[in-house]
Amino acid sequence: MDPVSAARALVEEMFPGAMYAFVGGSVLTESRTSTSDLDVVVVLDGLARPYRESLRWRGWPVDLFVHSETSLAAYLDKDFERRQPSLARMCAEGAVVTDRTGGRASDLQTALGERLAAGPGGLTTAQTERARYGLSDLLDDLAGTTDPGEQAFIRWEVVQAAARAALGVGRRWQGSGKWLLRELRAHDPALADELLSAHDDPARLTAVASKVLERAGGRLWEGYRAEGDPFHRPLRHIAAGELSGETAQSSGMRRLAAISGATAGSSRLWMGQTHVAPATRSSDHHHGASETAIYVVSGTPSFVFLEDGEERRHDARPGDYIFVPPYVPHREENPDPSQEAVVVIARSTQEAIVVNLPSLAG
């Protein structure tokens, strides 16, 4: 059975209600080996928690990546942010093995393909300097060591650091393990060959890595400085009348920002209020990567979410606290016909991330 047919049969057997699924990875390429597994990305409706599972199915080694649409989008964003879009490649460059949504799998492939083709953009000055410093420091270590074991380990570190620096300066995606080499070969096959052939010769390896450093701006060690966060900034006071409605909103409720990057210069925290009118419910939404803590000031709001595909609710009173984990779809309801519900919210990101959804299932 060919890989695509095998993946299709696996999904039909293990996930008969899947929204859509892809198979990708080396198994579909000329790089396939006897140990290549089926990388299968499965999207389920209302899955509470994404998971990865390795198993053997009808003789095939399989890596499963099981998501809801919400969690898949979050994981894709994380991969793009770290410039290593392995999950995106599985979806965009793989094959659709099932799609019960009328084309959303193909639409996602197109969108991801465009994002992959656009590349990650250039490195920031700080990122470039960090890459230059790291590789320069490794070359100094390589020049100074007399221990054969240390030298062997440092040489491989130099190869990888040079590859990552070349990809970063070249505005190309990164990889790990064999995929780092594949990305480098796609970007600069001559450099990939030079690094591999020079690995056992410290002098040659230093020369090749130094050429990479020149592309990035040259060696950097003396004078390198990476600043941490400031420790002694003044306190900020946001008065009750200074709360701002210029923040992300959902229908059925009103958010007011108190502490944010814009109002207080915060970098890892957002804080504010939410008001839900009597006999009103908000739209379904989640808050991305933010953890959210809620304190009920007044009223009797309810917080509704899905657990194992069923709606669950927490009915709260003044003085109660609610914790909302990242990416969890939920909504606020105020069943009281006459009293507004007011809560104070704190989130673990600089700004208020609000992703409005068509339903709690995402």
CSV table of N, CA, C and O in Angstrom, one decimal, residues 13-122:
chain,number,residue,atom,x,y,z
A,13,GLU,N,-10.1,4.5,9.8
A,13,GLU,CA,-10.3,3.5,10.8
A,13,GLU,C,-10.2,4.2,12.2
A,13,GLU,O,-11.1,3.9,13.1
A,14,MET,N,-9.3,5.0,12.4
A,14,MET,CA,-9.0,5.6,13.8
A,14,MET,C,-9.8,6.9,14.1
A,14,MET,O,-10.2,7.2,15.2
A,15,PHE,N,-10.1,7.7,13.0
A,15,PHE,CA,-10.8,8.9,13.2
A,15,PHE,C,-11.9,9.1,12.1
A,15,PHE,O,-11.8,9.9,11.2
A,16,PRO,N,-12.9,8.3,12.2
A,16,PRO,CA,-13.9,8.3,11.1
A,16,PRO,C,-14.7,9.6,11.0
A,16,PRO,O,-15.3,9.9,10.0
A,17,GLY,N,-14.7,10.4,12.1
A,17,GLY,CA,-15.4,11.7,12.0
A,17,GLY,C,-14.5,12.9,11.8
A,17,GLY,O,-14.9,14.0,12.0
A,18,ALA,N,-13.2,12.6,11.4
A,18,ALA,CA,-12.3,13.7,11.2
A,18,ALA,C,-12.8,14.8,10.2
A,18,ALA,O,-13.4,14.4,9.2
A,19,MET,N,-12.5,16.0,10.6
A,19,MET,CA,-12.9,17.1,9.6
A,19,MET,C,-12.0,17.0,8.4
A,19,MET,O,-12.5,17.1,7.3
A,20,TYR,N,-10.7,17.0,8.6
A,20,TYR,CA,-9.8,16.8,7.5
A,20,TYR,C,-8.5,16.3,8.0
A,20,TYR,O,-8.2,16.3,9.3
A,21,ALA,N,-7.6,15.8,7.1
A,21,ALA,CA,-6.3,15.2,7.6
A,21,ALA,C,-5.3,15.3,6.4
A,21,ALA,O,-5.7,15.3,5.2
A,22,PHE,N,-4.1,15.3,6.8
A,22,PHE,CA,-3.0,15.4,5.8
A,22,PHE,C,-2.0,14.3,6.2
A,22,PHE,O,-1.8,13.9,7.3
A,23,VAL,N,-1.2,13.8,5.2
A,23,VAL,CA,-0.1,13.0,5.4
A,23,VAL,C,1.1,13.7,4.7
A,23,VAL,O,1.0,14.2,3.6
A,24,GLY,N,2.2,13.8,5.5
A,24,GLY,CA,3.4,14.5,4.9
A,24,GLY,C,4.7,14.0,5.4
A,24,GLY,O,4.7,12.8,5.9
A,25,GLY,N,5.8,14.7,5.2
A,25,GLY,CA,7.1,14.3,5.6
A,25,GLY,C,7.9,13.6,4.6
A,25,GLY,O,7.5,13.5,3.4
A,26,SER,N,9.0,13.0,5.0
A,26,SER,CA,9.9,12.4,4.1
A,26,SER,C,9.3,11.2,3.3
A,26,SER,O,9.8,10.9,2.2
A,27,VAL,N,8.3,10.6,3.9
A,27,VAL,CA,7.8,9.4,3.3
A,27,VAL,C,7.2,9.7,1.9
A,27,VAL,O,7.0,8.7,1.1
A,28,LEU,N,6.9,10.9,1.6
A,28,LEU,CA,6.3,11.3,0.3
A,28,LEU,C,7.4,11.8,-0.7
A,28,LEU,O,7.1,12.2,-1.8
A,29,THR,N,8.6,11.8,-0.3
A,29,THR,CA,9.7,12.4,-1.1
A,29,THR,C,10.7,11.4,-1.5
A,29,THR,O,10.7,10.2,-1.1
A,30,GLU,N,11.7,11.8,-2.3
A,30,GLU,CA,12.8,10.9,-2.8
A,30,GLU,C,13.7,10.6,-1.6
A,30,GLU,O,14.5,9.7,-1.7
A,31,SER,N,13.6,11.4,-0.5
A,31,SER,CA,14.4,11.1,0.6
A,31,SER,C,13.9,10.0,1.5
A,31,SER,O,14.5,9.7,2.6
A,32,ARG,N,12.8,9.4,1.1
A,32,ARG,CA,12.2,8.3,1.9
A,32,ARG,C,13.2,7.2,2.2
A,32,ARG,O,14.0,6.8,1.3
A,33,THR,N,13.2,6.7,3.4
A,33,THR,CA,14.1,5.6,3.8
A,33,THR,C,13.2,4.4,4.4
A,33,THR,O,12.0,4.6,4.5
A,34,SER,N,13.9,3.4,4.7
A,34,SER,CA,13.1,2.2,5.3
A,34,SER,C,12.5,2.5,6.7
A,34,SER,O,11.6,1.8,7.1
A,35,THR,N,13.0,3.6,7.3
A,35,THR,CA,12.5,4.0,8.6
A,35,THR,C,11.6,5.2,8.6
A,35,THR,O,11.1,5.7,9.6
A,36,SER,N,11.3,5.7,7.4
A,36,SER,CA,10.4,6.9,7.3
A,36,SER,C,9.0,6.5,7.7
A,36,SER,O,8.5,5.5,7.4
A,37,ASP,N,8.5,7.4,8.5
A,37,ASP,CA,7.1,7.1,9.1
A,37,ASP,C,6.1,8.0,8.4
A,37,ASP,O,6.4,8.9,7.6
A,38,LEU,N,4.8,7.6,8.6
A,38,LEU,CA,3.7,8.4,8.1
A,38,LEU,C,3.5,9.5,9.1
A,38,LEU,O,3.1,9.3,10.3
A,39,ASP,N,3.7,10.8,8.7
A,39,ASP,CA,3.4,11.9,9.5
A,39,ASP,C,2.0,12.3,9.2
A,39,ASP,O,1.7,12.9,8.1
A,40,VAL,N,1.0,12.1,10.1
A,40,VAL,CA,-0.4,12.3,9.8
A,40,VAL,C,-0.9,13.4,10.7
A,40,VAL,O,-0.9,13.3,12.0
A,41,VAL,N,-1.4,14.5,10.1
A,41,VAL,CA,-2.0,15.6,10.9
A,41,VAL,C,-3.6,15.4,10.7
A,41,VAL,O,-4.1,15.4,9.6
A,42,VAL,N,-4.2,15.3,11.9
A,42,VAL,CA,-5.7,15.0,11.9
A,42,VAL,C,-6.4,16.2,12.6
A,42,VAL,O,-5.9,16.6,13.7
A,43,VAL,N,-7.4,16.7,12.0
A,43,VAL,CA,-8.2,17.8,12.6
A,43,VAL,C,-9.5,17.3,13.0
A,43,VAL,O,-10.3,16.8,12.1
A,44,LEU,N,-9.9,17.4,14.3
A,44,LEU,CA,-11.1,16.9,14.8
A,44,LEU,C,-12.0,18.1,15.3
A,44,LEU,O,-11.4,19.1,15.8
A,45,ASP,N,-13.3,18.0,15.3
A,45,ASP,CA,-14.2,19.0,15.7
A,45,ASP,C,-14.3,18.9,17.2
A,45,ASP,O,-14.7,17.9,17.8
A,46,GLY,N,-14.0,20.1,17.9
A,46,GLY,CA,-14.2,20.1,19.3
A,46,GLY,C,-13.2,19.4,20.2
A,46,GLY,O,-13.5,19.1,21.4
A,47,LEU,N,-12.0,19.0,19.7
A,47,LEU,CA,-11.0,18.3,20.5
A,47,LEU,C,-10.6,19.2,21.6
A,47,LEU,O,-10.1,20.3,21.4
A,48,ALA,N,-10.6,18.7,22.8
A,48,ALA,CA,-10.3,19.5,24.0
A,48,ALA,C,-8.8,19.7,24.1
A,48,ALA,O,-8.4,20.8,24.6
A,49,ARG,N,-8.0,18.7,23.8
A,49,ARG,CA,-6.6,18.9,24.0
A,49,ARG,C,-5.8,18.2,22.8
A,49,ARG,O,-6.0,17.0,22.6
A,50,PRO,N,-5.0,18.9,22.1
A,50,PRO,CA,-4.2,18.3,21.0
A,50,PRO,C,-3.2,17.3,21.6
A,50,PRO,O,-2.8,17.4,22.8
A,51,TYR,N,-2.8,16.4,20.8
A,51,TYR,CA,-1.8,15.4,21.2
A,51,TYR,C,-1.0,14.9,20.1
A,51,TYR,O,-1.4,15.0,18.9
A,52,ARG,N,0.2,14.4,20.4
A,52,ARG,CA,1.0,13.7,19.5
A,52,ARG,C,1.2,12.3,19.9
A,52,ARG,O,1.4,12.0,21.1
A,53,GLU,N,1.1,11.3,19.0
A,53,GLU,CA,1.2,9.9,19.4
A,53,GLU,C,2.0,9.2,18.3
A,53,GLU,O,1.8,9.3,17.1
A,54,SER,N,2.9,8.3,18.8
A,54,SER,CA,3.7,7.5,17.9
A,54,SER,C,3.2,6.0,18.0
A,54,SER,O,3.1,5.5,19.2
A,55,LEU,N,3.0,5.4,16.9
A,55,LEU,CA,2.4,4.0,17.0
A,55,LEU,C,2.8,3.3,15.7
A,55,LEU,O,3.4,3.9,14.7
A,56,ARG,N,2.5,2.0,15.7
A,56,ARG,CA,2.7,1.2,14.4
A,56,ARG,C,1.3,0.7,14.0
A,56,ARG,O,0.6,0.1,14.8
A,57,TRP,N,1.0,0.9,12.7
A,57,TRP,CA,-0.3,0.6,12.2
A,57,TRP,C,-0.1,-0.2,10.9
A,57,TRP,O,0.4,0.3,9.9
A,58,ARG,N,-0.5,-1.5,10.9
A,58,ARG,CA,-0.4,-2.4,9.8
A,58,ARG,C,1.0,-2.3,9.2
A,58,ARG,O,1.2,-2.3,8.0
A,59,GLY,N,2.0,-2.3,10.1
A,59,GLY,CA,3.4,-2.4,9.7
A,59,GLY,C,4.0,-1.0,9.4
A,59,GLY,O,5.2,-0.9,9.3
A,60,TRP,N,3.2,0.0,9.4
A,60,TRP,CA,3.7,1.4,9.1
A,60,TRP,C,4.0,2.1,10.5
A,60,TRP,O,3.2,2.1,11.4
A,61,PRO,N,5.2,2.6,10.6
A,61,PRO,CA,5.5,3.5,11.8
A,61,PRO,C,4.7,4.8,11.5
A,61,PRO,O,4.8,5.4,10.4
A,62,VAL,N,4.0,5.3,12.5
A,62,VAL,CA,3.1,6.5,12.3
A,62,VAL,C,3.4,7.5,13.5
A,62,VAL,O,3.5,7.1,14.6
A,63,ASP,N,3.5,8.8,13.1
A,63,ASP,CA,3.5,9.9,14.0
A,63,ASP,C,2.2,10.6,13.8
A,63,ASP,O,2.0,11.2,12.7
A,64,LEU,N,1.3,10.6,14.8
A,64,LEU,CA,0.0,11.3,14.7
A,64,LEU,C,0.1,12.7,15.4
A,64,LEU,O,0.7,12.8,16.5
A,65,PHE,N,-0.4,13.7,14.7
A,65,PHE,CA,-0.5,15.1,15.3
A,65,PHE,C,-2.0,15.4,15.2
A,65,PHE,O,-2.5,15.7,14.1
A,66,VAL,N,-2.7,15.3,16.3
A,66,VAL,CA,-4.1,15.4,16.4
A,66,VAL,C,-4.5,16.8,17.0
A,66,VAL,O,-4.1,17.1,18.1
A,67,HIS,N,-5.3,17.5,16.3
A,67,HIS,CA,-5.7,18.9,16.7
A,67,HIS,C,-7.1,19.2,16.4
A,67,HIS,O,-7.8,18.6,15.7
A,68,SER,N,-7.6,20.3,17.1
A,68,SER,CA,-8.8,21.0,16.7
A,68,SER,C,-8.3,22.1,15.7
A,68,SER,O,-7.1,22.3,15.6
A,69,GLU,N,-9.2,22.8,15.0
A,69,GLU,CA,-8.7,23.8,14.1
A,69,GLU,C,-8.1,25.0,15.0
A,69,GLU,O,-7.1,25.6,14.5
A,70,THR,N,-8.6,25.2,16.2
A,70,THR,CA,-8.0,26.2,17.0
A,70,THR,C,-6.6,25.9,17.4
A,70,THR,O,-5.7,26.7,17.3
A,71,SER,N,-6.4,24.7,17.9
A,71,SER,CA,-5.0,24.3,18.4
A,71,SER,C,-4.1,24.2,17.2
A,71,SER,O,-2.9,24.6,17.3
A,72,LEU,N,-4.6,23.8,16.0
A,72,LEU,CA,-3.7,23.7,14.9
A,72,LEU,C,-3.2,25.1,14.5
A,72,LEU,O,-2.0,25.3,14.2
A,73,ALA,N,-4.1,26.0,14.5
A,73,ALA,CA,-3.7,27.4,14.1
A,73,ALA,C,-2.7,27.9,15.1
A,73,ALA,O,-1.7,28.6,14.7
A,74,ALA,N,-2.9,27.6,16.4
A,74,ALA,CA,-1.9,28.1,17.4
A,74,ALA,C,-0.6,27.5,17.3
A,74,ALA,O,0.5,28.2,17.4
A,75,TYR,N,-0.5,26.2,17.0
A,75,TYR,CA,0.8,25.5,16.8
A,75,TYR,C,1.5,26.0,15.6
A,75,TYR,O,2.7,26.1,15.5
A,76,LEU,N,0.7,26.2,14.5
A,76,LEU,CA,1.3,26.7,13.3
A,76,LEU,C,2.0,28.1,13.5
A,76,LEU,O,3.1,28.3,13.1
A,77,ASP,N,1.3,28.9,14.3
A,77,ASP,CA,1.8,30.3,14.6
A,77,ASP,C,3.1,30.2,15.4
A,77,ASP,O,4.0,30.9,15.2
A,78,LYS,N,3.1,29.2,16.3
A,78,LYS,CA,4.3,29.1,17.2
A,78,LYS,C,5.5,28.6,16.3
A,78,LYS,O,6.6,29.1,16.4
A,79,ASP,N,5.2,27.7,15.4
A,79,ASP,CA,6.3,27.2,14.5
A,79,ASP,C,6.8,28.4,13.6
A,79,ASP,O,8.1,28.5,13.4
A,80,PHE,N,5.9,29.2,13.0
A,80,PHE,CA,6.4,30.3,12.2
A,80,PHE,C,7.2,31.3,13.0
A,80,PHE,O,8.2,31.8,12.6
A,81,GLU,N,6.7,31.5,14.2
A,81,GLU,CA,7.4,32.5,15.1
A,81,GLU,C,8.8,32.1,15.4
A,81,GLU,O,9.8,32.9,15.4
A,82,ARG,N,9.1,30.8,15.6
A,82,ARG,CA,10.4,30.3,15.9
A,82,ARG,C,11.2,30.0,14.6
A,82,ARG,O,12.3,29.4,14.6
A,83,ARG,N,10.6,30.3,13.4
A,83,ARG,CA,11.2,30.2,12.1
A,83,ARG,C,11.5,28.7,11.8
A,83,ARG,O,12.4,28.4,10.9
A,84,GLN,N,10.7,27.8,12.3
A,84,GLN,CA,10.9,26.4,12.1
A,84,GLN,C,9.6,25.7,11.8
A,84,GLN,O,9.1,25.0,12.7
A,85,PRO,N,9.0,25.9,10.6
A,85,PRO,CA,7.6,25.5,10.4
A,85,PRO,C,7.4,24.1,10.0
A,85,PRO,O,6.9,23.8,8.9
A,86,SER,N,7.8,23.1,10.8
A,86,SER,CA,7.7,21.7,10.4
A,86,SER,C,6.3,21.3,10.3
A,86,SER,O,6.0,20.5,9.3
A,87,LEU,N,5.4,21.7,11.1
A,87,LEU,CA,4.0,21.3,11.0
A,87,LEU,C,3.4,21.9,9.8
A,87,LEU,O,2.6,21.3,9.1
A,88,ALA,N,3.7,23.1,9.5
A,88,ALA,CA,3.2,23.8,8.2
A,88,ALA,C,3.6,23.0,7.0
A,88,ALA,O,2.9,22.9,6.1
A,89,ARG,N,4.9,22.5,7.0
A,89,ARG,CA,5.3,21.8,5.8
A,89,ARG,C,4.6,20.5,5.7
A,89,ARG,O,4.3,20.0,4.6
A,90,MET,N,4.3,19.8,6.8
A,90,MET,CA,3.5,18.6,6.7
A,90,MET,C,2.2,18.8,6.0
A,90,MET,O,1.7,18.0,5.2
A,91,CYS,N,1.5,19.9,6.4
A,91,CYS,CA,0.2,20.2,5.8
A,91,CYS,C,0.3,20.8,4.4
A,91,CYS,O,-0.4,20.3,3.5
A,92,ALA,N,1.2,21.7,4.2
A,92,ALA,CA,1.2,22.4,2.9
A,92,ALA,C,1.8,21.5,1.8
A,92,ALA,O,1.4,21.6,0.7
A,93,GLU,N,2.9,20.8,2.2
A,93,GLU,CA,3.6,20.0,1.2
A,93,GLU,C,3.1,18.5,1.2
A,93,GLU,O,3.6,17.7,0.3
A,94,GLY,N,2.2,18.2,2.1
A,94,GLY,CA,1.7,16.8,2.1
A,94,GLY,C,0.5,16.6,1.2
A,94,GLY,O,0.2,17.4,0.4
A,95,ALA,N,-0.2,15.5,1.4
A,95,ALA,CA,-1.4,15.2,0.7
A,95,ALA,C,-2.6,15.2,1.6
A,95,ALA,O,-2.5,14.7,2.7
A,96,VAL,N,-3.7,15.7,1.1
A,96,VAL,CA,-5.0,15.6,1.8
A,96,VAL,C,-5.5,14.2,1.7
A,96,VAL,O,-5.7,13.7,0.6
A,97,VAL,N,-5.8,13.6,2.8
A,97,VAL,CA,-6.3,12.2,2.8
A,97,VAL,C,-7.8,12.1,3.1
A,97,VAL,O,-8.4,11.1,2.8
A,98,THR,N,-8.3,13.2,3.7
A,98,THR,CA,-9.8,13.3,3.8
A,98,THR,C,-10.1,14.7,4.1
A,98,THR,O,-9.3,15.5,4.7
A,99,ASP,N,-11.3,15.1,3.7
A,99,ASP,CA,-11.8,16.5,3.9
A,99,ASP,C,-13.3,16.5,3.8
A,99,ASP,O,-13.9,16.3,2.8
A,100,ARG,N,-13.9,16.6,5.0
A,100,ARG,CA,-15.4,16.6,5.1
A,100,ARG,C,-15.9,18.0,5.3
A,100,ARG,O,-17.1,18.2,5.7
A,101,THR,N,-15.1,19.0,5.0
A,101,THR,CA,-15.5,20.4,5.2
A,101,THR,C,-15.7,21.2,3.9
A,101,THR,O,-16.0,22.4,4.0
A,102,GLY,N,-15.7,20.5,2.8
A,102,GLY,CA,-15.9,21.2,1.6
A,102,GLY,C,-14.8,22.0,1.0
A,102,GLY,O,-15.0,23.0,0.3
A,103,GLY,N,-13.5,21.7,1.5
A,103,GLY,CA,-12.4,22.3,0.9
A,103,GLY,C,-11.5,23.1,1.8
A,103,GLY,O,-10.5,23.8,1.4
A,104,ARG,N,-11.8,23.1,3.1
A,104,ARG,CA,-10.9,23.8,4.1
A,104,ARG,C,-9.5,23.3,4.1
A,104,ARG,O,-8.6,24.1,4.4
A,105,ALA,N,-9.3,22.0,3.9
A,105,ALA,CA,-8.0,21.5,3.9
A,105,ALA,C,-7.2,22.1,2.8
A,105,ALA,O,-6.0,22.5,2.9
A,106,SER,N,-7.8,22.1,1.6
A,106,SER,CA,-7.0,22.7,0.4
A,106,SER,C,-6.8,24.2,0.6
A,106,SER,O,-5.7,24.7,0.2
A,107,ASP,N,-7.8,24.9,1.2
A,107,ASP,CA,-7.6,26.3,1.5
A,107,ASP,C,-6.4,26.5,2.4
A,107,ASP,O,-5.6,27.4,2.3
A,108,LEU,N,-6.3,25.7,3.4
A,108,LEU,CA,-5.2,25.8,4.4
A,108,LEU,C,-3.9,25.5,3.7
A,108,LEU,O,-2.9,26.2,4.0
A,109,GLN,N,-3.9,24.5,2.9
A,109,GLN,CA,-2.6,24.2,2.1
A,109,GLN,C,-2.2,25.4,1.3
A,109,GLN,O,-1.0,25.7,1.3
A,110,THR,N,-3.1,26.0,0.7
A,110,THR,CA,-2.8,27.2,-0.2
A,110,THR,C,-2.2,28.3,0.7
A,110,THR,O,-1.2,28.9,0.4
A,111,ALA,N,-2.9,28.6,1.8
A,111,ALA,CA,-2.5,29.7,2.7
A,111,ALA,C,-1.1,29.4,3.3
A,111,ALA,O,-0.2,30.3,3.3
A,112,LEU,N,-0.9,28.2,3.7
A,112,LEU,CA,0.4,27.8,4.3
A,112,LEU,C,1.5,27.8,3.3
A,112,LEU,O,2.6,28.2,3.5
A,113,GLY,N,1.2,27.4,2.1
A,113,GLY,CA,2.2,27.4,1.0
A,113,GLY,C,2.6,28.8,0.7
A,113,GLY,O,3.8,29.0,0.5
A,114,GLU,N,1.7,29.7,0.7
A,114,GLU,CA,2.1,31.1,0.4
A,114,GLU,C,2.9,31.7,1.5
A,114,GLU,O,3.9,32.4,1.3
A,115,ARG,N,2.6,31.3,2.8
A,115,ARG,CA,3.4,31.8,3.9
A,115,ARG,C,4.8,31.2,3.9
A,115,ARG,O,5.8,31.9,4.2
A,116,LEU,N,4.9,29.9,3.6
A,116,LEU,CA,6.2,29.3,3.5
A,116,LEU,C,7.0,29.9,2.4
A,116,LEU,O,8.2,30.2,2.5
A,117,ALA,N,6.4,30.2,1.2
A,117,ALA,CA,7.1,30.7,0.1
A,117,ALA,C,7.6,32.1,0.4
A,117,ALA,O,8.7,32.6,-0.1
A,118,ALA,N,6.9,32.9,1.2
A,118,ALA,CA,7.3,34.3,1.5
A,118,ALA,C,8.5,34.3,2.4
A,118,ALA,O,9.2,35.3,2.4
A,119,GLY,N,8.8,33.2,3.1
A,119,GLY,CA,10.0,33.2,4.0
A,119,GLY,C,9.7,33.9,5.3
A,119,GLY,O,8.7,34.5,5.5
A,120,PRO,N,10.7,33.8,6.2
A,120,PRO,CA,10.5,34.3,7.6
A,120,PRO,C,10.8,35.8,7.7
A,120,PRO,O,10.7,36.3,8.8
A,121,GLY,N,11.3,36.4,6.7
A,121,GLY,CA,11.8,37.8,6.8
A,121,GLY,C,13.2,37.8,7.4
A,121,GLY,O,13.7,36.8,7.8
A,122,GLY,N,13.7,39.0,7.5
A,122,GLY,CA,15.1,39.2,8.0
A,122,GLY,C,15.2,39.1,9.5
A,122,GLY,O,14.2,39.3,10.2
